[in-house]
Amino acid sequence: MSTISRTNVAITDLPWLQKYRPATFGDIVGNEHSINILKNVAKKGNIPNFLLSGPPGTGKTSSIVCLANELYGKELAKRAILELNASDERSVNVIRDKVKAFAQTKVTLPPGLQKFVILDEVDSMVDPAQKALRAIMEQYSDTTRFALACNNEDKIDEAIMSRITKLSFTNLSQEEVALRLLYIIKQENIKYTPEGLQAIIFTADGDMRQAINNLQSTYSGFGMIDEENVYKVCDVPDPKYIMEMLKRCIRYEVKNVFNAVVKLYGDGYSALDIVQTMMKLMKSASENEIEEDYYNDFLMEIAKTELVIKSGTDSELQVIGLVSSLCDIAKSISKRKNN
């Protein structure tokens, strides 16, 4: 893998994720439908229990924090809001002790407002802890509201699901990620190239948290956001190289494709690194890059291999088998087209 040499760039002690965490709804990009619902709640002041579900880095917790800021203000929030990361504090005892103790605490609030509990990554909570949470939600429904965030709502207790308003969040578009990154770049006076910005967006894959982390890491390491620096920091294969490998599969250049896989392994990339980069490229590929005739079959084959690798079979043979299958698919499609 590439070794990153640090430069004499002045680095702020405050992580940019914290420094640029949205404080108002105007700071949030994407998921407009769900954000508009929260804005309406802020206007009316009547908070239901919420479940916000969707991929990481899409603004679930940040949007709830913005709602809380608008309703409670800084001073009142110190007494009226409890924010916990359920993946770190997910035991039954923590839920019973911290959350129940907070729910029992008497706080003087303006009419129509209740105390507010924000729990992140609730799908990481063990089942007994979720049951304890449900009991607290029921017992203190008159005085306390709950906002729960998760990546996978299928792991949430059905009885909790029946007591909440669900808001769905999706991955951010490239344009939405770019908008926020350009704001940070301007604030931090960062030198960048358009290709470097696009590389940050590509590696983040719709995850704003990942995008900001990658931006700060690249700037901290090199003081300049360009394509080469981004891929060194993020330690992912060069997408241009992977795209050329996919095009060689379409031309069924089996030997060249095998050599490309061997080189990627020699550079230190894992099967998952390679296949996930393939998947990202396929999702964003234009018809000029991957013809429509090949797109669906290639996408399905890559997705199947990614699942196998994630199940624990991360080896060079998986990638060799994948590119071999892609070459066979391309050859078969080419024959059909020529008949």
mmCIF file of C-alpha atoms in Angstrom:
data_model
loop_
_atom_site.group_PDB
_atom_site.id
_atom_site.type_symbol
_atom_site.label_atom_id
_atom_site.label_comp_id
_atom_site.label_asym_id
_atom_site.label_seq_id
_atom_site.Cartn_x
_atom_site.Cartn_y
_atom_site.Cartn_z
ATOM 1 C CA MET A 1 0.000 0.000 0.000
ATOM 2 C CA SER A 2 1.075 3.583 -0.513
ATOM 3 C CA THR A 3 2.900 5.355 2.305
ATOM 4 C CA ILE A 4 1.619 8.858 3.045
ATOM 5 C CA SER A 5 4.192 11.454 4.076
ATOM 6 C CA ARG A 6 2.760 14.294 6.130
ATOM 7 C CA THR A 7 3.479 17.850 5.040
ATOM 8 C CA ASN A 8 3.745 20.968 7.175
ATOM 9 C CA VAL A 9 0.076 21.795 6.654
ATOM 10 C CA ALA A 10 -1.534 23.604 9.571
ATOM 11 C CA ILE A 11 -4.213 21.241 10.875
ATOM 12 C CA THR A 12 -7.091 22.371 13.026
ATOM 13 C CA ASP A 13 -7.541 20.358 16.196
ATOM 14 C CA LEU A 14 -11.269 20.159 15.606
ATOM 15 C CA PRO A 15 -12.372 17.345 13.273
ATOM 16 C CA TRP A 16 -14.246 18.785 10.318
ATOM 17 C CA LEU A 17 -17.152 16.426 10.956
ATOM 18 C CA GLN A 18 -17.646 18.247 14.229
ATOM 19 C CA LYS A 19 -16.689 21.702 12.950
ATOM 20 C CA TYR A 20 -19.117 21.516 10.024
ATOM 21 C CA ARG A 21 -21.875 19.507 11.652
ATOM 22 C CA PRO A 22 -25.159 21.083 10.511
ATOM 23 C CA ALA A 23 -26.657 23.393 13.111
ATOM 24 C CA THR A 24 -29.719 24.479 11.110
ATOM 25 C CA PHE A 25 -31.840 22.896 8.394
ATOM 26 C CA GLY A 26 -30.188 25.249 5.908
ATOM 27 C CA ASP A 27 -26.882 23.441 6.467
ATOM 28 C CA ILE A 28 -28.308 20.061 5.392
ATOM 29 C CA VAL A 29 -28.223 18.850 1.795
ATOM 30 C CA GLY A 30 -30.376 16.111 0.268
ATOM 31 C CA ASN A 31 -33.417 14.114 1.449
ATOM 32 C CA GLU A 32 -35.661 17.141 1.017
ATOM 33 C CA HIS A 33 -38.930 15.275 1.663
ATOM 34 C CA SER A 34 -37.873 14.089 5.126
ATOM 35 C CA ILE A 35 -36.251 17.434 5.961
ATOM 36 C CA ASN A 36 -39.444 19.295 5.008
ATOM 37 C CA ILE A 37 -41.433 17.089 7.387
ATOM 38 C CA LEU A 38 -39.026 17.975 10.205
ATOM 39 C CA LYS A 39 -39.265 21.677 9.303
ATOM 40 C CA ASN A 40 -43.054 21.474 9.644
ATOM 41 C CA VAL A 41 -42.660 19.784 13.028
ATOM 42 C CA ALA A 42 -40.349 22.619 14.089
ATOM 43 C CA LYS A 43 -42.988 25.191 13.095
ATOM 44 C CA LYS A 44 -45.835 23.450 14.910
ATOM 45 C CA GLY A 45 -43.767 22.362 17.917
ATOM 46 C CA ASN A 46 -45.605 19.057 18.339
ATOM 47 C CA ILE A 47 -42.919 16.345 18.236
ATOM 48 C CA PRO A 48 -43.909 12.712 17.636
ATOM 49 C CA ASN A 49 -41.551 9.805 18.239
ATOM 50 C CA PHE A 50 -39.350 9.411 15.156
ATOM 51 C CA LEU A 51 -37.406 6.622 13.480
ATOM 52 C CA LEU A 52 -34.969 7.845 10.840
ATOM 53 C CA SER A 53 -33.660 5.002 8.698
ATOM 54 C CA GLY A 54 -31.146 4.909 5.867
ATOM 55 C CA PRO A 55 -27.473 4.481 4.961
ATOM 56 C CA PRO A 56 -24.665 6.066 7.016
ATOM 57 C CA GLY A 57 -23.735 9.676 6.353
ATOM 58 C CA THR A 58 -27.073 10.786 4.914
ATOM 59 C CA GLY A 59 -27.981 13.297 7.638
ATOM 60 C CA LYS A 60 -30.285 11.293 9.912
ATOM 61 C CA THR A 61 -28.884 12.328 13.271
ATOM 62 C CA SER A 62 -27.822 15.778 12.054
ATOM 63 C CA SER A 63 -31.373 16.578 10.942
ATOM 64 C CA ILE A 64 -32.764 15.617 14.347
ATOM 65 C CA VAL A 65 -30.122 17.766 16.047
ATOM 66 C CA CYS A 66 -31.193 20.675 13.811
ATOM 67 C CA LEU A 67 -34.809 20.096 14.848
ATOM 68 C CA ALA A 68 -33.764 20.107 18.495
ATOM 69 C CA ASN A 69 -31.727 23.302 18.044
ATOM 70 C CA GLU A 70 -34.703 25.057 16.491
ATOM 71 C CA LEU A 71 -37.212 23.936 19.112
ATOM 72 C CA TYR A 72 -35.165 24.151 22.296
ATOM 73 C CA GLY A 73 -32.297 26.571 21.732
ATOM 74 C CA LYS A 74 -28.806 26.139 23.142
ATOM 75 C CA GLU A 75 -29.477 26.720 26.843
ATOM 76 C CA LEU A 76 -32.682 24.713 27.172
ATOM 77 C CA ALA A 77 -31.184 21.862 25.142
ATOM 78 C CA LYS A 78 -28.584 21.255 27.862
ATOM 79 C CA ARG A 79 -31.364 20.219 30.254
ATOM 80 C CA ALA A 80 -34.044 18.930 27.910
ATOM 81 C CA ILE A 81 -32.102 16.744 25.445
ATOM 82 C CA LEU A 82 -30.210 13.477 25.914
ATOM 83 C CA GLU A 83 -28.133 12.312 22.933
ATOM 84 C CA LEU A 84 -26.593 8.827 22.963
ATOM 85 C CA ASN A 85 -24.890 6.619 20.404
ATOM 86 C CA ALA A 86 -26.671 3.328 20.930
ATOM 87 C CA SER A 87 -23.831 1.303 19.376
ATOM 88 C CA ASP A 88 -21.499 2.497 22.170
ATOM 89 C CA GLU A 89 -24.114 2.547 24.907
ATOM 90 C CA ARG A 90 -26.466 -0.240 23.958
ATOM 91 C CA SER A 91 -26.650 -2.479 27.005
ATOM 92 C CA VAL A 92 -29.851 -3.000 28.934
ATOM 93 C CA ASN A 93 -28.295 -1.305 31.963
ATOM 94 C CA VAL A 94 -27.401 1.847 30.026
ATOM 95 C CA ILE A 95 -30.919 2.113 28.615
ATOM 96 C CA ARG A 96 -32.486 1.518 32.016
ATOM 97 C CA ASP A 97 -30.100 3.773 33.903
ATOM 98 C CA LYS A 98 -29.308 6.715 31.613
ATOM 99 C CA VAL A 99 -32.465 6.891 29.526
ATOM 100 C CA LYS A 100 -34.904 6.070 32.309
ATOM 101 C CA ALA A 101 -33.162 8.450 34.722
ATOM 102 C CA PHE A 102 -33.415 11.228 32.138
ATOM 103 C CA ALA A 103 -37.081 10.445 31.463
ATOM 104 C CA GLN A 104 -37.784 10.651 35.213
ATOM 105 C CA THR A 105 -36.005 13.997 35.601
ATOM 106 C CA LYS A 106 -38.312 16.989 36.019
ATOM 107 C CA VAL A 107 -37.517 19.817 33.601
ATOM 108 C CA THR A 108 -39.569 23.000 33.227
ATOM 109 C CA LEU A 109 -40.334 23.437 29.527
ATOM 110 C CA PRO A 110 -42.487 25.782 27.439
ATOM 111 C CA PRO A 111 -46.047 24.542 26.789
ATOM 112 C CA GLY A 112 -46.204 21.822 24.140
ATOM 113 C CA LEU A 113 -42.569 20.725 24.472
ATOM 114 C CA GLN A 114 -41.352 17.479 26.009
ATOM 115 C CA LYS A 115 -37.903 16.220 26.914
ATOM 116 C CA PHE A 116 -36.136 14.733 23.905
ATOM 117 C CA VAL A 117 -33.979 11.592 23.632
ATOM 118 C CA ILE A 118 -31.819 11.117 20.506
ATOM 119 C CA LEU A 119 -30.509 7.572 20.037
ATOM 120 C CA ASP A 120 -28.181 6.813 17.126
ATOM 121 C CA GLU A 121 -27.532 3.354 15.610
ATOM 122 C CA VAL A 122 -30.467 1.757 17.390
ATOM 123 C CA ASP A 123 -30.232 -1.271 15.089
ATOM 124 C CA SER A 124 -26.990 -2.121 16.954
ATOM 125 C CA MET A 125 -28.865 -2.475 20.242
ATOM 126 C CA VAL A 126 -29.365 -5.981 21.577
ATOM 127 C CA ASP A 127 -32.943 -7.251 21.778
ATOM 128 C CA PRO A 128 -33.339 -6.930 25.588
ATOM 129 C CA ALA A 129 -32.144 -3.312 25.384
ATOM 130 C CA GLN A 130 -34.724 -2.565 22.677
ATOM 131 C CA LYS A 131 -37.444 -4.085 24.839
ATOM 132 C CA ALA A 132 -36.298 -1.944 27.776
ATOM 133 C CA LEU A 133 -36.374 1.119 25.517
ATOM 134 C CA ARG A 134 -39.892 0.293 24.366
ATOM 135 C CA ALA A 135 -41.076 0.056 27.982
ATOM 136 C CA ILE A 136 -39.577 3.473 28.783
ATOM 137 C CA MET A 137 -41.168 5.007 25.672
ATOM 138 C CA GLU A 138 -44.554 3.702 26.822
ATOM 139 C CA GLN A 139 -44.171 4.681 30.480
ATOM 140 C CA TYR A 140 -42.986 8.250 29.851
ATOM 141 C CA SER A 141 -44.946 9.055 26.699
ATOM 142 C CA ASP A 142 -46.477 12.167 28.311
ATOM 143 C CA THR A 143 -43.161 13.827 29.147
ATOM 144 C CA THR A 144 -40.508 12.461 26.771
ATOM 145 C CA ARG A 145 -40.161 12.083 23.014
ATOM 146 C CA PHE A 146 -37.685 9.820 21.219
ATOM 147 C CA ALA A 147 -35.828 10.141 17.924
ATOM 148 C CA LEU A 148 -34.152 6.898 16.871
ATOM 149 C CA ALA A 149 -31.718 6.595 13.968
ATOM 150 C CA CYS A 150 -30.738 3.344 12.276
ATOM 151 C CA ASN A 151 -29.166 1.934 9.122
ATOM 152 C CA ASN A 152 -31.415 -1.132 8.970
ATOM 153 C CA GLU A 153 -34.990 -0.826 10.212
ATOM 154 C CA ASP A 154 -35.507 -4.594 9.893
ATOM 155 C CA LYS A 155 -33.499 -4.935 13.114
ATOM 156 C CA ILE A 156 -35.842 -2.694 15.092
ATOM 157 C CA ASP A 157 -38.383 -4.200 17.499
ATOM 158 C CA GLU A 158 -41.832 -4.296 15.855
ATOM 159 C CA ALA A 159 -43.483 -2.864 18.948
ATOM 160 C CA ILE A 160 -41.182 0.171 18.739
ATOM 161 C CA MET A 161 -41.910 0.524 15.013
ATOM 162 C CA SER A 162 -45.640 0.690 15.728
ATOM 163 C CA ARG A 163 -45.185 3.678 18.054
ATOM 164 C CA ILE A 164 -43.171 5.991 15.814
ATOM 165 C CA THR A 165 -43.249 8.142 12.702
ATOM 166 C CA LYS A 166 -40.799 6.764 10.146
ATOM 167 C CA LEU A 167 -38.633 8.964 7.925
ATOM 168 C CA SER A 168 -36.514 7.372 5.192
ATOM 169 C CA PHE A 169 -33.146 8.753 4.095
ATOM 170 C CA THR A 170 -31.244 7.771 0.943
ATOM 171 C CA ASN A 171 -27.661 8.177 -0.253
ATOM 172 C CA LEU A 172 -26.832 11.707 -1.342
ATOM 173 C CA SER A 173 -26.329 12.518 -5.004
ATOM 174 C CA GLN A 174 -22.915 13.535 -6.319
ATOM 175 C CA GLU A 175 -24.188 17.096 -6.741
ATOM 176 C CA GLU A 176 -25.397 17.246 -3.131
ATOM 177 C CA VAL A 177 -22.086 15.967 -1.766
ATOM 178 C CA ALA A 178 -20.183 18.406 -3.991
ATOM 179 C CA LEU A 179 -22.243 21.337 -2.696
ATOM 180 C CA ARG A 180 -21.241 20.749 0.930
ATOM 181 C CA LEU A 181 -17.620 19.901 0.096
ATOM 182 C CA LEU A 182 -17.214 23.106 -1.905
ATOM 183 C CA TYR A 183 -18.516 25.079 1.073
ATOM 184 C CA ILE A 184 -15.896 23.482 3.353
ATOM 185 C CA ILE A 185 -13.168 23.948 0.736
ATOM 186 C CA LYS A 186 -13.984 27.654 0.598
ATOM 187 C CA GLN A 187 -14.066 28.026 4.387
ATOM 188 C CA GLU A 188 -10.724 26.235 4.806
ATOM 189 C CA ASN A 189 -9.120 27.897 1.755
ATOM 190 C CA ILE A 190 -8.136 24.506 0.294
ATOM 191 C CA LYS A 191 -6.346 24.089 -3.013
ATOM 192 C CA TYR A 192 -8.029 21.461 -5.168
ATOM 193 C CA THR A 193 -8.497 20.231 -8.709
ATOM 194 C CA PRO A 194 -11.904 19.313 -10.187
ATOM 195 C CA GLU A 195 -10.607 15.744 -10.601
ATOM 196 C CA GLY A 196 -9.583 15.683 -6.936
ATOM 197 C CA LEU A 197 -13.029 16.832 -5.829
ATOM 198 C CA GLN A 198 -14.629 14.189 -8.038
ATOM 199 C CA ALA A 199 -12.348 11.546 -6.505
ATOM 200 C CA ILE A 200 -13.535 12.500 -3.002
ATOM 201 C CA ILE A 201 -17.142 12.238 -4.166
ATOM 202 C CA PHE A 202 -16.490 8.866 -5.827
ATOM 203 C CA THR A 203 -14.853 7.320 -2.751
ATOM 204 C CA ALA A 204 -17.662 8.551 -0.476
ATOM 205 C CA ASP A 205 -20.410 6.916 -2.562
ATOM 206 C CA GLY A 206 -23.200 9.155 -1.251
ATOM 207 C CA ASP A 207 -21.965 9.182 2.371
ATOM 208 C CA MET A 208 -21.372 12.786 3.486
ATOM 209 C CA ARG A 209 -19.568 11.721 6.639
ATOM 210 C CA GLN A 210 -17.113 9.682 4.583
ATOM 211 C CA ALA A 211 -16.688 12.526 2.095
ATOM 212 C CA ILE A 212 -15.765 15.057 4.788
ATOM 213 C CA ASN A 213 -13.401 12.597 6.485
ATOM 214 C CA ASN A 214 -11.684 11.871 3.166
ATOM 215 C CA LEU A 215 -11.411 15.578 2.406
ATOM 216 C CA GLN A 216 -9.774 16.371 5.744
ATOM 217 C CA SER A 217 -7.484 13.317 5.619
ATOM 218 C CA THR A 218 -6.241 14.188 2.136
ATOM 219 C CA TYR A 219 -5.698 17.830 3.041
ATOM 220 C CA SER A 220 -3.930 16.871 6.273
ATOM 221 C CA GLY A 221 -1.647 14.468 4.433
ATOM 222 C CA PHE A 222 -0.805 16.515 1.352
ATOM 223 C CA GLY A 223 -2.196 20.046 1.587
ATOM 224 C CA MET A 224 -3.724 19.640 -1.866
ATOM 225 C CA ILE A 225 -6.829 17.823 -3.085
ATOM 226 C CA ASP A 226 -5.980 16.167 -6.378
ATOM 227 C CA GLU A 227 -6.874 12.789 -7.807
ATOM 228 C CA GLU A 228 -3.591 11.056 -6.963
ATOM 229 C CA ASN A 229 -3.536 12.271 -3.355
ATOM 230 C CA VAL A 230 -7.151 11.265 -2.731
ATOM 231 C CA TYR A 231 -6.658 7.687 -3.912
ATOM 232 C CA LYS A 232 -3.460 7.368 -1.860
ATOM 233 C CA VAL A 233 -5.222 8.499 1.296
ATOM 234 C CA CYS A 234 -8.422 6.531 0.722
ATOM 235 C CA ASP A 235 -6.395 3.476 -0.301
ATOM 236 C CA VAL A 236 -8.722 2.426 -3.118
ATOM 237 C CA PRO A 237 -7.774 1.269 -6.624
ATOM 238 C CA ASP A 238 -7.621 3.968 -9.288
ATOM 239 C CA PRO A 239 -11.110 3.947 -10.883
ATOM 240 C CA LYS A 240 -9.604 4.689 -14.304
ATOM 241 C CA TYR A 241 -7.560 1.499 -14.066
ATOM 242 C CA ILE A 242 -10.608 -0.511 -12.967
ATOM 243 C CA MET A 243 -12.748 0.974 -15.759
ATOM 244 C CA GLU A 244 -10.115 -0.007 -18.313
ATOM 245 C CA MET A 245 -10.159 -3.510 -16.829
ATOM 246 C CA LEU A 246 -13.950 -3.682 -17.312
ATOM 247 C CA LYS A 247 -13.585 -2.526 -20.907
ATOM 248 C CA ARG A 248 -11.004 -5.257 -21.469
ATOM 249 C CA CYS A 249 -13.573 -7.744 -20.169
ATOM 250 C CA ILE A 250 -15.997 -6.464 -22.821
ATOM 251 C CA ARG A 251 -13.289 -7.050 -25.431
ATOM 252 C CA TYR A 252 -12.684 -10.453 -23.730
ATOM 253 C CA GLU A 253 -8.961 -9.826 -23.361
ATOM 254 C CA VAL A 254 -8.693 -12.579 -20.767
ATOM 255 C CA LYS A 255 -4.908 -12.574 -20.336
ATOM 256 C CA ASN A 256 -4.705 -8.778 -19.983
ATOM 257 C CA VAL A 257 -7.532 -8.782 -17.447
ATOM 258 C CA PHE A 258 -5.883 -11.518 -15.366
ATOM 259 C CA ASN A 259 -2.611 -9.546 -15.402
ATOM 260 C CA ALA A 260 -4.501 -6.450 -14.234
ATOM 261 C CA VAL A 261 -5.930 -8.367 -11.259
ATOM 262 C CA VAL A 262 -2.474 -9.692 -10.344
ATOM 263 C CA LYS A 263 -1.095 -6.125 -10.452
ATOM 264 C CA LEU A 264 -3.861 -4.833 -8.192
ATOM 265 C CA TYR A 265 -3.106 -7.575 -5.670
ATOM 266 C CA GLY A 266 0.594 -6.760 -5.952
ATOM 267 C CA ASP A 267 -0.261 -3.162 -5.072
ATOM 268 C CA GLY A 268 -1.886 -4.431 -1.881
ATOM 269 C CA TYR A 269 -5.582 -4.137 -2.708
ATOM 270 C CA SER A 270 -8.010 -6.760 -1.426
ATOM 271 C CA ALA A 271 -10.713 -8.530 -3.388
ATOM 272 C CA LEU A 272 -13.295 -6.335 -1.656
ATOM 273 C CA ASP A 273 -11.383 -3.146 -2.583
ATOM 274 C CA ILE A 274 -11.399 -4.174 -6.241
ATOM 275 C CA VAL A 275 -14.987 -5.421 -6.446
ATOM 276 C CA GLN A 276 -16.465 -2.484 -4.523
ATOM 277 C CA THR A 277 -14.685 -0.079 -6.879
ATOM 278 C CA MET A 278 -16.153 -2.039 -9.804
ATOM 279 C CA MET A 279 -19.613 -1.723 -8.270
ATOM 280 C CA LYS A 280 -19.298 2.036 -7.720
ATOM 281 C CA LEU A 281 -18.130 2.476 -11.313
ATOM 282 C CA MET A 282 -21.007 0.413 -12.683
ATOM 283 C CA LYS A 283 -23.559 2.462 -10.733
ATOM 284 C CA SER A 284 -22.204 5.727 -12.130
ATOM 285 C CA ALA A 285 -21.104 4.526 -15.592
ATOM 286 C CA SER A 286 -22.382 6.239 -18.720
ATOM 287 C CA GLU A 287 -23.393 4.301 -21.837
ATOM 288 C CA ASN A 288 -20.195 5.523 -23.481
ATOM 289 C CA GLU A 289 -18.219 3.681 -20.803
ATOM 290 C CA ILE A 290 -20.302 0.492 -20.464
ATOM 291 C CA GLU A 291 -22.736 -0.255 -23.270
ATOM 292 C CA GLU A 292 -26.312 -1.000 -22.261
ATOM 293 C CA ASP A 293 -26.079 -4.515 -23.751
ATOM 294 C CA TYR A 294 -23.524 -5.467 -21.102
ATOM 295 C CA TYR A 295 -24.646 -3.334 -18.173
ATOM 296 C CA ASN A 296 -27.253 -5.490 -16.389
ATOM 297 C CA ASP A 297 -25.368 -8.785 -16.711
ATOM 298 C CA PHE A 298 -22.111 -7.189 -15.541
ATOM 299 C CA LEU A 299 -23.837 -5.486 -12.614
ATOM 300 C CA MET A 300 -25.499 -8.710 -11.435
ATOM 301 C CA GLU A 301 -22.254 -10.699 -11.663
ATOM 302 C CA ILE A 302 -20.285 -8.065 -9.742
ATOM 303 C CA ALA A 303 -23.028 -7.806 -7.087
ATOM 304 C CA LYS A 304 -23.031 -11.598 -6.585
ATOM 305 C CA THR A 305 -19.263 -11.632 -6.135
ATOM 306 C CA GLU A 306 -19.419 -8.745 -3.665
ATOM 307 C CA LEU A 307 -21.904 -10.700 -1.535
ATOM 308 C CA VAL A 308 -19.678 -13.793 -1.567
ATOM 309 C CA ILE A 309 -16.627 -11.757 -0.539
ATOM 310 C CA LYS A 310 -18.545 -9.996 2.254
ATOM 311 C CA SER A 311 -19.610 -13.399 3.577
ATOM 312 C CA GLY A 312 -15.945 -14.100 4.329
ATOM 313 C CA THR A 313 -14.349 -15.392 1.125
ATOM 314 C CA ASP A 314 -11.943 -12.539 0.329
ATOM 315 C CA SER A 315 -9.359 -13.965 -2.049
ATOM 316 C CA GLU A 316 -7.700 -13.251 -5.375
ATOM 317 C CA LEU A 317 -9.491 -16.285 -6.826
ATOM 318 C CA GLN A 318 -12.856 -14.557 -6.339
ATOM 319 C CA VAL A 319 -11.757 -11.633 -8.511
ATOM 320 C CA ILE A 320 -10.148 -13.922 -11.097
ATOM 321 C CA GLY A 321 -13.402 -15.887 -11.246
ATOM 322 C CA LEU A 322 -15.404 -12.665 -11.584
ATOM 323 C CA VAL A 323 -13.405 -11.187 -14.478
ATOM 324 C CA SER A 324 -13.405 -14.593 -16.179
ATOM 325 C CA SER A 325 -17.216 -14.648 -15.938
ATOM 326 C CA LEU A 326 -17.422 -11.076 -17.253
ATOM 327 C CA CYS A 327 -15.278 -12.032 -20.257
ATOM 328 C CA ASP A 328 -17.539 -15.037 -20.921
ATOM 329 C CA ILE A 329 -20.646 -12.841 -20.646
ATOM 330 C CA ALA A 330 -19.158 -10.294 -23.049
ATOM 331 C CA LYS A 331 -18.192 -12.987 -25.536
ATOM 332 C CA SER A 332 -21.704 -14.465 -25.445
ATOM 333 C CA ILE A 333 -23.343 -11.042 -25.919
ATOM 334 C CA SER A 334 -20.975 -10.198 -28.764
ATOM 335 C CA LYS A 335 -21.904 -13.422 -30.567
ATOM 336 C CA ARG A 336 -25.619 -12.643 -30.197
ATOM 337 C CA LYS A 337 -25.112 -9.136 -31.560
ATOM 338 C CA ASN A 338 -23.226 -10.436 -34.594
ATOM 339 C CA ASN A 339 -25.788 -13.115 -35.490
#
